[in-house]
Every structure is written in structure tokens, then in C-alpha cells.
Amino acid sequence: HKTAHWQLVINNQHHLPSNRMKLSILLAFTLLLELANAQLSTLRGGRPKRSLEATTANDDQASTSSWVDPFPSLMSISMPISVMGEESSYAGAAKSGKAGKAGKAVKCHADNSYPTLDLSEAFQPLRQPLQVHPDRDGVTRITLTYDLVNYKGPSFNTILRVHNGIAPSPTLHVIPGGRMEIELVNCLQSPRGFEGPEAHNLFHLPNTTNLHIHGPHISGEDPGDNSFVKVEPEGYHKYRYHFDENHMPGNFWYHPHVHGSGSLQVGQGAVGTIIIDDPDDYPLPDMIKEMPQVQMVFQHMDINLLRASSEQSLDGVTNWKDHNFEVTNATTDLTNIMLVNMQFLPVVTMEVGKWYRWRMVISSIQNSLAFLSESGNCEFQLLAKDGIYLSDAPRKVPVIILSPGNKADVAVRCNQIGQEGMNTTSIGIPQNFNPSEQYMMDEDLVEDHEIPDLVGTFADPEAQPTIMVIDVVKSSRSGRNTGDTDLKPFTVPTPCYLVDLRSVSDTEISSTFTNSYHCENPGTDNKWPNVATDQDICGVRGPYGVGGDSSFFTPWVNSSTYINDFATGGVQEITLQGIPFHPYHQHINPYQIQKFENFFDFSIDVDSYVTEPVRTWYQDGDWHDVLQFPASNGTREAFPTMFTQAIIRFQSDQFTGHMVQHCHLLFHEDQGMMAQYNVTGEEGGTWPGAREIDPTCIKPSGPKSKSGKSKSGKSMNSKSQKTSSTSDHDESFANIRFANIDSMSMSIGFLDYESMSVPIDDGPVFEGRQ
């Protein structure tokens, strides 16, 4: 045991019926070893070891795939990279021979040998995430290891859970018509933490993870974006996603989505961007195509929220107080803080007069973000929101507004040399959008679990007035006219699932529904459940299967309970109540804003009561997958906007099954503010009225034939059929490009990642370590 190098792969047992006796003996032997080992060692975070089997399971369902590691404590390394001057290793694949017969060598860190991510300094150049591009066959492949990293931040040091030892996670590129394969390996170990019936709609399962692909119009079922998959500690799951050829190019993201631990995991930075790239022949203006891109993930970290979720979920990694946690105040004493690519006050260098395309994602479990150019030196032109190009692009906006889960593409040009601050603003909404207090890490910090129900919160302009600094430098171009010209209006091809639905008559609407979010405080008489807890219980108003009855609300039930049914091939209309306070997110199908109105008095003109930045950013006809309308300051004078509701429409297009919806204040979602629709009808069904609205809209191509060619439809990219061929799959290499970041002392270089063809139920090989 101490000297041998062990390696074992066990596929699902029905593949090996003749080896059942050998497996039983091996597992019995493994049990004895584990019992002995438990007396000698502890797990990450100082917890006793007890896990023997790692599984990938669905919520309330049997395991969908599993693997057995005879020595879970013996894990090794396969991809060496140097992070912050320390040798470490991350996801990769060792050649395993014939697919399906052997797994891949996947490596996790030895106990207490985690890499260090030092992001404690301010005013450093903005780091760009690692970029992962498709293989030659058009498939984007990556292995993500969910593991620990020593984090040195601007105000504290602790241990974070991240992907591949970096934060933010790698940016994944794919093309319309392309595919993506993600192998997720959970390197965390048991115990699982708080669990069981009593943990329902409370923070729990801190070491169990999964992935949600946030925003794209793709299937929500296996092997794709199934949010109910649970990758247990030392577990493994392989996701496969297909993006139809009519999918609009855009900016999306991915993050963990296990109910009960989403806020804890997303709040630590285990998130990454997904870019569905504009094809080479996509009809964008050359100036848009040629803009240098700057990727930004705005990461909100709130110590009180992380502390509450960690403490209640029985997380042994850190309690965000005194276990694996140290207050440093290296750069600031803020503990409710907004970071950019995990950096505090980074510097972005831009040439004067030149357009740059900022591709932004906000990973926040509570705070929204609004910021503007300090002196007005830099101008903003909005191109796309939530991965969908505007119909009136470019749209000049004075302020960039992002609520939790939002994405935005903004063209930015700065016109004077010098440093320009990007300053936060409350956009004139002080009360419900007031930020949480900026706690010091001492006796003033809140000690109990209670989380104040601060909704619609914006980053505090007084506590954190500047989010980043733009260093505007001299143009590198020669000549008198070195600046770019103004942007001109443009339009792009419209997929049929994104045709303008504002002209659809009420008689053509397949169904209507009212959705409202609400939290009950256990200190009130209206408690759910009857046992009081030390935090709110949140849910959706309206009995499941009916909806729209504001006299009753229901917290999350389970993965087989639905709040409403929609059939494919129709247009659905939902009235969203409470959107000044709770960002509404729905999976699978993006939705279009029809109008904003006051639900007590339809005669009130909501636009006349909101500020100009809000009025400019949110317009009828825009598409979203997350919507929070910052319209209320919570006072009596704000009555016209405090009760604002939005009417949205969308097509229930192509994909049947689970369609999850929830508040994207993820600590609310963890506490029960989540539901789901059941999309019924025919898989692949589309709405025939789309072509009546726009005869040129692009229909879905449907599944691929074995040759890789589309069976029907028109492509967003005339070249996509060539790049989707799988003929050279076994010989292809994915070029994963790592940025050289001198300012972080991070030297990574260039890596060839050998692609494999491994069935979804094959697990990785965990190589022995002594």
C-alpha cells in the first residue's frame, strides 16, 4: 500500500459481469484499508476520511454514472504548470489506449499542497482568463478539476474552491453548430457536510458540485445542461453540449448550480466565460470584428454571506472567520467587495481614440453593479445583452448596469490620454439598492447566521467608489487621424427563436402565467416550514401547477415537481412581479421584454419615474435571460415604480424537459426561491409563426447526421459544417492558450491537450501518490 503505484478503472458493472467476485473482494479489501487510513489521516480542512465510492447522481434519481477509486487518498498530477511560483498541476488527460477500455489520468492536489493565487495588490494590469478553443473537429474539450487553492486577497487570505487552480475559470470558445465536452472532476473529499431532509432549502452539500451553462439556447437534459446532476466528492461527470447552427453568437458563462451550495461556490469564484464566437463570415461591420476584446468577470465576494453558507452547511474547508482564514487588510479593509477577474482595482490599458469590446459577466450572489466614466472621457456603446445582439445596436448608454447573472458586450472608446476611473454609482436609487455594510473583520462583524434580505443591492459608491482604472495611452498608429470613427448602426441575422414577439396578438399566445418571488422571515407568523430557522425561507408565489395566486408561496420542492407546463412550438407570456428586488433567471429559452407597468395602476408611465441610465439600458424589445429592473427606492414617493412588473414573452423552442427558473440572488435560490417549468410536446418542435414575422429568420438545423452535415435548415456560419466533422477526432489536439502574466508571477506558456473519445459513463483514473 505504501510503496506500490496503484491504478484501477472500473466502468459500470454491467460491462464486467465476469469480474463481480473480484470486485467484491477488492472493495472489501479497500474498506479495510480505508478504516485503517481513517485513523491516521484527515481530509482537506481537517475532517476525517470516510468516502469509498464517488458517484455522479441526479437529484432524487439513481446514479447516472459512477467510478470506484480503491485508494481515494492517493491522487496524482498530470498537467504541470507554474502558478505564482509554486509547482502544481491541473486537469489534463494522459493517453489511455482504446476509448471505453481505460480511463484518463486525472490529478488532484495532495493534502495541503494547493497552489497559491496571490491577488492581494491593487493597480495591477488586468489579467485575462485562460482561453480554450475548439479542436480541429469543431469540438471544444476541457477537463475541469474542482479543487482548492490558497488565496491571498486584498483584505484576507483563505482557501477557495476553484476550477483548475485559477480564478476566473478558463474561457471556453465554441462556434454556432459546434459542440463542447466538459469533464468535471470533483477533487474535494468527504464528508459531504450538512445534508438530509432537514437540510432542504438551507445551505448544504458544500463539497458537492456540478455545472450550469448559463444563457445559451440548448437542451437542459442529459448529457447537456442538466442542473440536477450532483458530482459528489471524488466524483466525475462528463457533459456534452450541442449548439445549433442557428444559435446567435454571444457572451455567456458557466458556474456551479447545486441547490444549497450555489452561493457558496459561485461566491468564491468558480465561474468562467463561454463565448460563442462570431463566425468569420458573420455579417458584422469590420470595426466590430476588429475590436480588441477585453474579458471581464465581475466577482462579488461578501464575507457575511460566505460565512453564513459555510457555517450552516458544515463546511470544513474554511469558516471565513478563524479556520483557514486570516485578516490581512493588505490593500483594503473591505469585506463586501466587487473584484474584476478576481483583482481589486485593476488597470486596463487602452489606446486613445480606439474602440475596445468589453465582454462582461457579473458573478454575484447579491450585489448588482452600475458604473460610469469618472470624467466622461470614455464613451459606452451597448452592443449586446445576455449574449443577444440588440436590434438597435449600437446603443449609446451613460452607465453600464449589471445585475447578478447578467452579461453585456459594450464598445468602449476613451478620447483623452491619462487615467480614467470607472466609478460605481447607485443610479439614483438609494433605499432597496443600498449595499450591505462594509464590515471590518473584527468584533464588528456579524456573528450569527442571519442574512439581511437586502435585494436589488448595488455596489456602494462610498465604500468602493472605483471598480477599475483605465490607463489611456498614446495611439500606436501613425498619421494625423489616429482615432477610430464613430460606430454605425448594424443588424445581424435573426435566429427564428429570437424573432420580435411584440406584434404577436393575445389570441396567438399559447399560455400566460404570473411569477412572483418572496421570502418569509421565520420571525413572523407566516413561517414555512413550521420549524423556525435562523434565516429566511424563500419561494415562488403561486401554488405549483397553477401560479399567479399571490396569497401563497411555495419554496423549492424537488426535480419532479413543476410550477407550470409549456408545449414546444408556442409563444408563452409571463408577468414578472417583484423585479425591482429579485433578478428573474430562466434556463434554456431567453425572453423578450414587452413592457414595464405598475400592477396596481396600469395608467402610470413607469418610464417617467426611472432615471435616464435605467431607461436607456432597459428597453422594450430587448432580450434577457436575467432581468432585474432597478426602479424602486422603497419609499412612499416611489410607489409608481416600487410595484413595477414586466411582461415578457418567449418561444418554448425545440427542447423538452426541465426548464428551471429562479432568483439569481443565489443565496435566495439556495433558500428555496427556485421552481421549474415542464416543457412538453415534440422534441425539436418550433413555432411556425416565426417565419411569418421574419421570413428570413434562420431555422434550427436539428441534429447532425453521421457525416457531420446538417439534416435541414440554414446555417449562421457557412463554414460551420466543415469544422464540425469528426473524422479526425482521435488524432486532434486542442490548443489551450495560456496568457503569460508577468504581473502575477505566473508563467504558464503553451500546452497541447490530447483529446480523447471516452464514453460518458467512463470515469477517470486516479493515480496513486505516497
PDB file of N, CA, C and O in Angstrom, residues 530-551:
ATOM      1  N   ASN A 530     -42.904  24.836   9.383  1.00  0.00           N
ATOM      2  CA  ASN A 530     -43.352  25.251  10.707  1.00  0.00           C
ATOM      3  C   ASN A 530     -42.195  25.381  11.692  1.00  0.00           C
ATOM      4  O   ASN A 530     -42.305  26.044  12.707  1.00  0.00           O
ATOM      5  N   VAL A 531     -41.094  24.724  11.406  1.00  0.00           N
ATOM      6  CA  VAL A 531     -39.927  24.813  12.278  1.00  0.00           C
ATOM      7  C   VAL A 531     -39.146  26.072  11.918  1.00  0.00           C
ATOM      8  O   VAL A 531     -38.715  26.243  10.779  1.00  0.00           O
ATOM      9  N   ALA A 532     -38.953  26.938  12.862  1.00  0.00           N
ATOM     10  CA  ALA A 532     -38.253  28.199  12.601  1.00  0.00           C
ATOM     11  C   ALA A 532     -36.769  27.944  12.399  1.00  0.00           C
ATOM     12  O   ALA A 532     -36.179  27.066  13.010  1.00  0.00           O
ATOM     13  N   THR A 533     -36.185  28.713  11.518  1.00  0.00           N
ATOM     14  CA  THR A 533     -34.741  28.671  11.305  1.00  0.00           C
ATOM     15  C   THR A 533     -34.194  30.063  11.549  1.00  0.00           C
ATOM     16  O   THR A 533     -34.938  31.005  11.807  1.00  0.00           O
ATOM     17  N   ASP A 534     -32.867  30.182  11.453  1.00  0.00           N
ATOM     18  CA  ASP A 534     -32.249  31.481  11.703  1.00  0.00           C
ATOM     19  C   ASP A 534     -32.036  32.271  10.422  1.00  0.00           C
ATOM     20  O   ASP A 534     -31.247  33.187  10.378  1.00  0.00           O
ATOM     21  N   GLN A 535     -32.715  31.917   9.346  1.00  0.00           N
ATOM     22  CA  GLN A 535     -32.631  32.693   8.121  1.00  0.00           C
ATOM     23  C   GLN A 535     -33.958  32.585   7.379  1.00  0.00           C
ATOM     24  O   GLN A 535     -34.814  31.777   7.720  1.00  0.00           O
ATOM     25  N   ASP A 536     -34.106  33.424   6.364  1.00  0.00           N
ATOM     26  CA  ASP A 536     -35.345  33.432   5.615  1.00  0.00           C
ATOM     27  C   ASP A 536     -35.555  32.130   4.854  1.00  0.00           C
ATOM     28  O   ASP A 536     -34.613  31.446   4.480  1.00  0.00           O
ATOM     29  N   ILE A 537     -36.816  31.815   4.618  1.00  0.00           N
ATOM     30  CA  ILE A 537     -37.205  30.774   3.680  1.00  0.00           C
ATOM     31  C   ILE A 537     -37.822  31.479   2.484  1.00  0.00           C
ATOM     32  O   ILE A 537     -38.711  32.319   2.631  1.00  0.00           O
ATOM     33  N   CYS A 538     -37.342  31.160   1.309  1.00  0.00           N
ATOM     34  CA  CYS A 538     -37.752  31.878   0.106  1.00  0.00           C
ATOM     35  C   CYS A 538     -38.464  30.941  -0.852  1.00  0.00           C
ATOM     36  O   CYS A 538     -38.231  29.736  -0.858  1.00  0.00           O
ATOM     37  N   GLY A 539     -39.316  31.505  -1.680  1.00  0.00           N
ATOM     38  CA  GLY A 539     -40.052  30.684  -2.627  1.00  0.00           C
ATOM     39  C   GLY A 539     -40.685  31.495  -3.729  1.00  0.00           C
ATOM     40  O   GLY A 539     -40.396  32.676  -3.917  1.00  0.00           O
ATOM     41  N   VAL A 540     -41.570  30.825  -4.460  1.00  0.00           N
ATOM     42  CA  VAL A 540     -42.290  31.428  -5.577  1.00  0.00           C
ATOM     43  C   VAL A 540     -43.754  31.513  -5.191  1.00  0.00           C
ATOM     44  O   VAL A 540     -44.350  30.535  -4.750  1.00  0.00           O
ATOM     45  N   ARG A 541     -44.326  32.686  -5.333  1.00  0.00           N
ATOM     46  CA  ARG A 541     -45.751  32.843  -5.012  1.00  0.00           C
ATOM     47  C   ARG A 541     -46.579  32.154  -6.081  1.00  0.00           C
ATOM     48  O   ARG A 541     -46.340  32.297  -7.268  1.00  0.00           O
ATOM     49  N   GLY A 542     -47.586  31.451  -5.630  1.00  0.00           N
ATOM     50  CA  GLY A 542     -48.466  30.737  -6.542  1.00  0.00           C
ATOM     51  C   GLY A 542     -48.298  29.240  -6.372  1.00  0.00           C
ATOM     52  O   GLY A 542     -47.200  28.719  -6.484  1.00  0.00           O
ATOM     53  N   PRO A 543     -49.382  28.497  -6.080  1.00  0.00           N
ATOM     54  CA  PRO A 543     -49.275  27.046  -5.908  1.00  0.00           C
ATOM     55  C   PRO A 543     -48.709  26.396  -7.164  1.00  0.00           C
ATOM     56  O   PRO A 543     -48.990  26.813  -8.279  1.00  0.00           O
ATOM     57  N   TYR A 544     -47.930  25.362  -6.962  1.00  0.00           N
ATOM     58  CA  TYR A 544     -47.339  24.658  -8.101  1.00  0.00           C
ATOM     59  C   TYR A 544     -48.442  24.109  -9.004  1.00  0.00           C
ATOM     60  O   TYR A 544     -49.442  23.563  -8.544  1.00  0.00           O
ATOM     61  N   GLY A 545     -48.235  24.253 -10.299  1.00  0.00           N
ATOM     62  CA  GLY A 545     -49.206  23.792 -11.274  1.00  0.00           C
ATOM     63  C   GLY A 545     -50.272  24.824 -11.575  1.00  0.00           C
ATOM     64  O   GLY A 545     -51.057  24.658 -12.494  1.00  0.00           O
ATOM     65  N   VAL A 546     -50.323  25.920 -10.802  1.00  0.00           N
ATOM     66  CA  VAL A 546     -51.339  26.952 -11.030  1.00  0.00           C
ATOM     67  C   VAL A 546     -50.650  28.290 -11.235  1.00  0.00           C
ATOM     68  O   VAL A 546     -50.655  28.851 -12.327  1.00  0.00           O
ATOM     69  N   GLY A 547     -50.034  28.794 -10.191  1.00  0.00           N
ATOM     70  CA  GLY A 547     -49.312  30.051 -10.299  1.00  0.00           C
ATOM     71  C   GLY A 547     -50.229  31.258 -10.305  1.00  0.00           C
ATOM     72  O   GLY A 547     -51.415  31.174 -10.557  1.00  0.00           O
ATOM     73  N   GLY A 548     -49.645  32.391 -10.007  1.00  0.00           N
ATOM     74  CA  GLY A 548     -50.386  33.639 -10.090  1.00  0.00           C
ATOM     75  C   GLY A 548     -51.226  33.960  -8.884  1.00  0.00           C
ATOM     76  O   GLY A 548     -51.848  35.006  -8.830  1.00  0.00           O
ATOM     77  N   ASP A 549     -51.288  33.082  -7.892  1.00  0.00           N
ATOM     78  CA  ASP A 549     -52.051  33.344  -6.684  1.00  0.00           C
ATOM     79  C   ASP A 549     -51.103  33.909  -5.636  1.00  0.00           C
ATOM     80  O   ASP A 549     -50.321  33.181  -5.026  1.00  0.00           O
ATOM     81  N   SER A 550     -51.140  35.220  -5.429  1.00  0.00           N
ATOM     82  CA  SER A 550     -50.174  35.871  -4.540  1.00  0.00           C
ATOM     83  C   SER A 550     -50.480  35.654  -3.066  1.00  0.00           C
ATOM     84  O   SER A 550     -49.794  36.180  -2.211  1.00  0.00           O
ATOM     85  N   SER A 551     -51.508  34.879  -2.757  1.00  0.00           N
ATOM     86  CA  SER A 551     -51.839  34.643  -1.352  1.00  0.00           C
ATOM     87  C   SER A 551     -51.004  33.525  -0.736  1.00  0.00           C
ATOM     88  O   SER A 551     -51.066  33.303   0.460  1.00  0.00           O
TER      89      SER A 551
END
